[in-house]
Amino acid sequence: GIQVEQSPPDLILQEGANSTLRCNFSDSVNNLQWFHQNPWGQLINLFYIPSGTKQNGRLSATTVATERYSLLYISSSQTTDSGVYFCAARSGGNKLTFGTGTQLKVEL
Amino acid sequence: NAGVMQNPRHLVRRRGQEARLRCSPMKGHSHVYWYRQLPEEGLKFMVYLQKENIIDESGMPKERFSAEFPKEGPSILRIQQVVRGDSAAYFCASSLNGRDNEQFFGPGTRLTVL
C-alpha cells in the first residue's frame, strides 16, 4: 500500500513565525487531505487537496502530484495552532493512509 | 448541516465487557469509515461500510471486532470481550461517495479499558 511520510516530526515556533510542513507519498493519489488534531484530540479538516494550491486564512497548501509531495504553510502562527498536523492520502481503494504527524507547539 | 456525530465521547469498560461505539454520518453521506488511533500514533484504517454492506474490512482485527451500518440508524463498531490493548481513540468518517470525495471526521470516542 501507499506510504506517507511527514516532516519534521516536531516543531517549536514563536508566535508570529511562519512554517512549512511536508508530506511525501509513495504512489499516485486520488485523495490527499490535511488535518489538525487539537490538544483535545479533535480532528479538524484543513484541506482536501489531491493537486494544486488552496488557501484558507493563514493556512495554505500545495500538492505537486507528479512529484508526490504536499506542503502545508502556516503563516503568522498563533498559540491556537498548536497540536498535531496529519496528512493522509488515498491511492485507489477506499481508505486513507495517515502519516505519523508533525507535532507543533507555538509559544508566546 | 450537522457534522459527523459520534457517541459516546468517552467510554470506560472493564476487561471482558463489550463496547459499542456509534457514528451518524453527515447528512446525505452514505459511506462510513472507522479508524483507530492508538496512543502517540497516527490513525489506522479499520473498516469501510455503505448502507447495509461492509465493503472493505481489511484493517479490522480478525476476532472480537465487528461493524455494521444498518438501513436505518447509525453505524456501530462493536468490540467484544475488550482487553487493555483496545484502549484507543476510535474515529468515524463519512463521505458523499466512495471514490475521490473528501472524508469528514467525527470527534472520536475515547475508549479506556480498565
XYZ file of N, CA, C and O in Angstrom, chain B residues 3-102:
400
model
N -22.292 18.005 11.418
C -21.166 17.192 11.018
C -21.370 15.748 11.424
O -22.463 15.334 11.809
N -20.285 14.987 11.373
C -20.323 13.595 11.790
C -20.462 13.546 13.314
O -19.740 14.230 14.034
N -21.408 12.754 13.771
C -21.670 12.644 15.203
C -21.201 11.276 15.699
O -21.457 10.259 15.053
N -20.543 11.287 16.857
C -20.138 10.035 17.481
C -20.549 10.055 18.948
O -20.449 11.070 19.609
N -20.980 8.923 19.416
C -21.233 8.792 20.847
C -21.029 7.364 21.299
O -21.152 6.438 20.499
N -20.622 7.181 22.564
C -20.303 8.271 23.477
C -18.955 8.899 23.135
O -18.199 8.355 22.348
N -18.643 10.014 23.734
C -17.344 10.635 23.517
C -16.269 9.935 24.341
O -15.110 9.863 23.915
N -16.643 9.470 25.498
C -15.721 8.727 26.363
C -16.440 7.484 26.849
O -17.629 7.558 27.209
N -15.711 6.373 26.876
C -16.292 5.106 27.281
C -15.271 4.351 28.109
O -14.126 4.172 27.663
N -15.680 3.919 29.281
C -14.806 3.139 30.152
C -15.410 1.748 30.304
O -16.590 1.621 30.612
N -14.598 0.755 30.049
C -15.042 -0.636 30.185
C -13.992 -1.413 30.961
O -12.797 -1.099 30.929
N -14.450 -2.456 31.653
C -13.547 -3.394 32.316
C -13.224 -4.514 31.336
O -14.013 -4.812 30.423
N -12.088 -5.126 31.535
C -11.689 -6.241 30.677
C -12.798 -7.281 30.614
O -13.379 -7.649 31.639
N -13.095 -7.767 29.418
C -14.115 -8.776 29.228
C -15.480 -8.229 28.871
O -16.350 -8.986 28.406
N -15.707 -6.929 29.079
C -17.002 -6.340 28.732
C -17.066 -6.033 27.233
O -16.080 -6.156 26.505
N -18.246 -5.610 26.812
C -18.446 -5.232 25.418
C -18.474 -3.715 25.294
O -18.961 -3.017 26.181
N -17.952 -3.219 24.179
C -18.011 -1.777 23.883
C -18.769 -1.585 22.581
O -18.515 -2.300 21.600
N -19.687 -0.641 22.589
C -20.440 -0.292 21.379
C -20.250 1.189 21.088
O -20.600 2.029 21.919
N -19.723 1.480 19.912
C -19.450 2.854 19.515
C -20.378 3.189 18.350
O -20.521 2.398 17.417
N -20.956 4.387 18.401
C -21.945 4.764 17.392
C -21.465 5.946 16.553
O -20.778 6.832 17.060
N -21.878 5.942 15.302
C -21.481 7.005 14.374
C -22.640 7.346 13.454
O -23.157 6.462 12.764
N -23.021 8.607 13.441
C -24.017 9.094 12.480
C -23.301 9.962 11.456
O -22.691 10.973 11.816
N -23.348 9.580 10.171
C -22.626 10.343 9.155
C -23.268 11.700 8.909
O -24.368 11.984 9.391
N -22.558 12.522 8.171
C -23.119 13.804 7.756
C -24.366 13.563 6.921
O -24.488 12.551 6.228
N -25.265 14.511 6.947
C -26.499 14.389 6.200
C -26.175 14.220 4.718
O -25.366 14.961 4.141
N -26.806 13.204 4.125
C -26.592 12.970 2.697
C -25.438 12.032 2.383
O -25.270 11.608 1.248
N -24.613 11.714 3.400
C -23.492 10.798 3.194
C -23.934 9.363 3.494
O -24.565 9.113 4.516
N -23.546 8.448 2.603
C -23.919 7.059 2.831
C -22.703 6.149 2.927
O -22.838 4.923 2.875
N -21.506 6.757 3.035
C -20.271 5.983 3.128
C -19.608 6.303 4.463
O -19.401 7.477 4.789
N -19.294 5.279 5.218
C -18.750 5.441 6.564
C -17.458 4.657 6.690
O -17.338 3.533 6.182
N -16.501 5.241 7.387
C -15.191 4.639 7.616
C -14.890 4.706 9.115
O -15.191 5.707 9.758
N -14.267 3.664 9.634
C -13.802 3.676 11.024
C -12.281 3.594 11.034
O -11.674 2.804 10.292
N -11.680 4.418 11.903
C -10.227 4.449 12.083
C -9.937 4.344 13.580
O -10.723 4.797 14.418
N -8.775 3.820 13.896
C -8.351 3.711 15.287
C -7.028 4.448 15.464
O -6.129 4.333 14.610
N -6.935 5.178 16.568
C -5.695 5.879 16.895
C -5.214 5.392 18.252
O -5.807 5.718 19.290
N -4.140 4.613 18.235
C -3.513 4.192 19.475
C -2.724 5.349 20.056
O -2.342 6.273 19.315
N -2.440 5.338 21.366
C -1.722 6.460 21.987
C -0.423 6.787 21.262
O 0.351 5.886 20.929
N -0.218 8.062 21.000
C 1.014 8.576 20.382
C 1.219 8.057 18.957
O 2.339 8.048 18.455
N 0.174 7.633 18.289
C 0.304 7.147 16.914
C -0.673 7.868 15.990
O -1.559 8.601 16.430
N -0.483 7.651 14.685
C -1.439 8.160 13.713
C -2.660 7.272 13.623
O -2.762 6.251 14.291
N -3.598 7.676 12.790
C -4.826 6.908 12.628
C -4.609 5.750 11.657
O -3.924 5.905 10.642
N -5.237 4.621 11.967
C -5.148 3.439 11.107
C -6.555 3.033 10.686
O -7.454 2.912 11.526
N -6.718 2.762 9.399
C -7.999 2.345 8.848
C -8.428 1.011 9.427
O -7.616 0.095 9.610
N -9.731 0.900 9.708
C -10.276 -0.370 10.171
C -11.247 -0.955 9.155
O -11.068 -2.070 8.672
N -12.308 -0.197 8.816
C -13.375 -0.765 8.004
C -14.101 0.345 7.261
O -14.164 1.486 7.725
N -14.643 -0.032 6.086
C -15.402 0.883 5.239
C -16.753 0.227 4.951
O -16.816 -0.934 4.522
N -17.825 0.984 5.189
C -19.170 0.452 5.017
C -20.036 1.412 4.203
O -19.867 2.630 4.280
N -20.938 0.835 3.452
C -22.066 1.566 2.898
C -23.309 1.023 3.588
O -23.237 0.038 4.319
N -24.424 1.632 3.321
C -25.664 1.175 3.962
C -25.830 -0.341 3.754
O -25.855 -0.827 2.623
N -25.901 -1.050 4.854
C -26.165 -2.494 4.897
C -25.046 -3.352 4.311
O -25.209 -4.571 4.182
N -23.924 -2.766 3.936
C -22.848 -3.553 3.333
C -21.486 -3.188 3.917
O -21.182 -2.019 4.105
N -20.684 -4.209 4.178
C -19.276 -3.997 4.503
C -18.500 -4.109 3.201
O -18.543 -5.140 2.533
N -17.802 -3.031 2.834
C -17.099 -3.002 1.559
C -15.638 -3.437 1.718
O -15.097 -4.156 0.882
N -14.997 -2.981 2.797
C -13.578 -3.274 3.000
C -13.337 -3.366 4.498
O -13.521 -2.374 5.199
N -12.973 -4.531 4.975
C -12.684 -4.695 6.406
C -11.244 -5.148 6.603
O -10.916 -5.829 7.569
N -10.380 -4.761 5.694
C -9.000 -5.244 5.720
C -8.220 -4.781 6.952
O -7.210 -5.375 7.292
N -8.672 -3.736 7.630
C -7.969 -3.237 8.801
C -8.565 -3.693 10.123
O -8.064 -3.322 11.188
N -9.569 -4.507 10.069
C -10.237 -4.970 11.289
C -9.490 -6.160 11.883
O -9.133 -7.091 11.165
N -9.259 -6.153 13.195
C -8.749 -7.372 13.826
C -9.686 -8.540 13.542
O -10.901 -8.355 13.408
N -9.113 -9.733 13.431
C -9.894 -10.900 12.992
C -10.916 -11.343 14.022
O -11.957 -11.904 13.675
N -10.636 -11.085 15.273
C -11.537 -11.555 16.332
C -12.019 -10.373 17.173
O -11.343 -9.354 17.297
N -13.177 -10.504 17.714
C -13.797 -9.623 18.708
C -14.347 -8.314 18.136
O -15.135 -7.663 18.798
N -13.928 -7.935 16.959
C -14.370 -6.661 16.375
C -15.380 -6.923 15.267
O -15.188 -7.821 14.436
N -16.439 -6.109 15.230
C -17.393 -6.176 14.136
C -17.975 -4.785 13.906
O -17.939 -3.927 14.794
N -18.506 -4.587 12.704
C -19.093 -3.293 12.365
C -20.322 -3.516 11.514
O -20.422 -4.504 10.778
N -21.253 -2.578 11.630
C -22.448 -2.629 10.809
C -22.914 -1.215 10.516
O -22.606 -0.268 11.238
N -23.689 -1.097 9.444
C -24.286 0.187 9.071
C -25.666 -0.150 8.532
O -25.853 -0.371 7.333
N -26.653 -0.236 9.420
C -27.977 -0.694 9.001
C -28.697 0.325 8.115
O -28.298 1.494 8.042
N -29.774 -0.127 7.508
C -30.547 0.747 6.636
C -31.045 1.980 7.389
O -31.071 3.095 6.863
N -31.463 1.769 8.621
C -31.900 2.871 9.469
C -30.984 2.952 10.683
O -30.639 1.930 11.263
N -30.596 4.150 11.068
C -29.807 4.320 12.283
C -28.330 4.447 12.021
O -27.859 4.386 10.874
N -27.570 4.629 13.101
C -26.139 4.906 12.963
C -25.332 3.658 12.631
O -25.816 2.520 12.746
N -24.088 3.881 12.249
C -23.138 2.781 12.129
C -22.662 2.418 13.538
O -22.506 3.283 14.405
N -22.430 1.141 13.762
C -21.990 0.647 15.073
C -20.672 -0.099 14.901
O -20.551 -0.963 14.027
N -19.700 0.239 15.743
C -18.474 -0.551 15.871
C -18.571 -1.265 17.214
O -18.726 -0.621 18.253
N -18.487 -2.574 17.164
C -18.683 -3.384 18.368
C -17.400 -4.128 18.691
O -16.801 -4.757 17.816
N -16.975 -4.027 19.930
C -15.790 -4.744 20.399
C -16.224 -5.646 21.545
O -16.686 -5.179 22.591
N -16.097 -6.927 21.338
C -16.476 -7.890 22.383
C -15.271 -8.246 23.240
O -14.126 -8.234 22.766
N -15.539 -8.556 24.500
C -14.503 -9.017 25.433
C -13.262 -8.131 25.365
O -12.152 -8.593 25.051
N -13.441 -6.864 25.648
C -12.361 -5.898 25.487
C -11.159 -6.263 26.351
O -11.288 -6.851 27.432
N -9.980 -5.900 25.823
C -8.712 -6.064 26.535
C -8.048 -4.690 26.616
O -8.447 -3.755 25.909
N -7.009 -4.590 27.471
C -6.389 -3.281 27.690
C -5.820 -2.708 26.400
O -5.818 -1.498 26.194
N -5.350 -3.571 25.496
C -4.798 -3.103 24.238
C -5.816 -2.469 23.308
O -5.432 -1.860 22.300
N -7.102 -2.596 23.629
C -8.143 -1.945 22.826
C -8.306 -0.480 23.198
O -9.016 0.256 22.501
N -7.682 -0.040 24.280
C -7.770 1.362 24.686
C -7.187 2.237 23.581
O -6.031 2.080 23.183
N -7.995 3.145 23.082
C -7.606 3.970 21.937
C -8.709 4.980 21.672
O -9.772 4.942 22.303
N -8.429 5.874 20.719
C -9.475 6.757 20.202
C -9.979 6.157 18.896
O -9.174 5.785 18.027
N -11.276 6.042 18.776
C -11.897 5.475 17.577
C -12.634 6.600 16.857
O -13.543 7.219 17.407
N -12.212 6.837 15.622
C -12.791 7.910 14.828
C -13.636 7.329 13.700
O -13.263 6.349 13.063
N -14.736 7.992 13.446
C -15.594 7.665 12.323
C -15.504 8.802 11.317
O -15.382 9.972 11.709
N -15.537 8.474 10.037
C -15.568 9.478 8.979
C -16.668 9.118 8.000
O -17.074 7.956 7.903
N -17.152 10.116 7.272
C -18.132 9.837 6.227
C -17.769 10.615 4.971
O -17.037 11.619 5.014
N -18.250 10.125 3.844
C -18.036 10.812 2.574
C -19.299 10.691 1.736
O -20.139 9.811 1.956
N -19.376 11.576 0.747
C -20.549 11.602 -0.117
C -20.606 10.349 -0.984
O -21.670 9.765 -1.175
N -19.469 9.970 -1.531
C -19.392 8.715 -2.260
C -18.080 8.035 -1.919
O -17.297 8.546 -1.115
N -17.843 6.886 -2.482
C -16.709 6.078 -2.053
C -15.470 6.236 -2.901
O -14.503 5.518 -2.690
N -15.458 7.189 -3.803
C -14.284 7.304 -4.657
C -13.393 8.452 -4.199
O -12.669 8.345 -3.244
N -13.434 9.555 -4.827
C -12.437 10.586 -4.568
C -12.844 11.630 -3.554
O -12.096 12.547 -3.280
N -14.039 11.510 -2.995
C -14.528 12.597 -2.159
C -13.814 12.698 -0.816
O -13.304 11.724 -0.264
N -13.831 13.908 -0.307
C -13.251 14.221 0.985
C -13.947 13.432 2.082
O -15.166 13.258 2.059
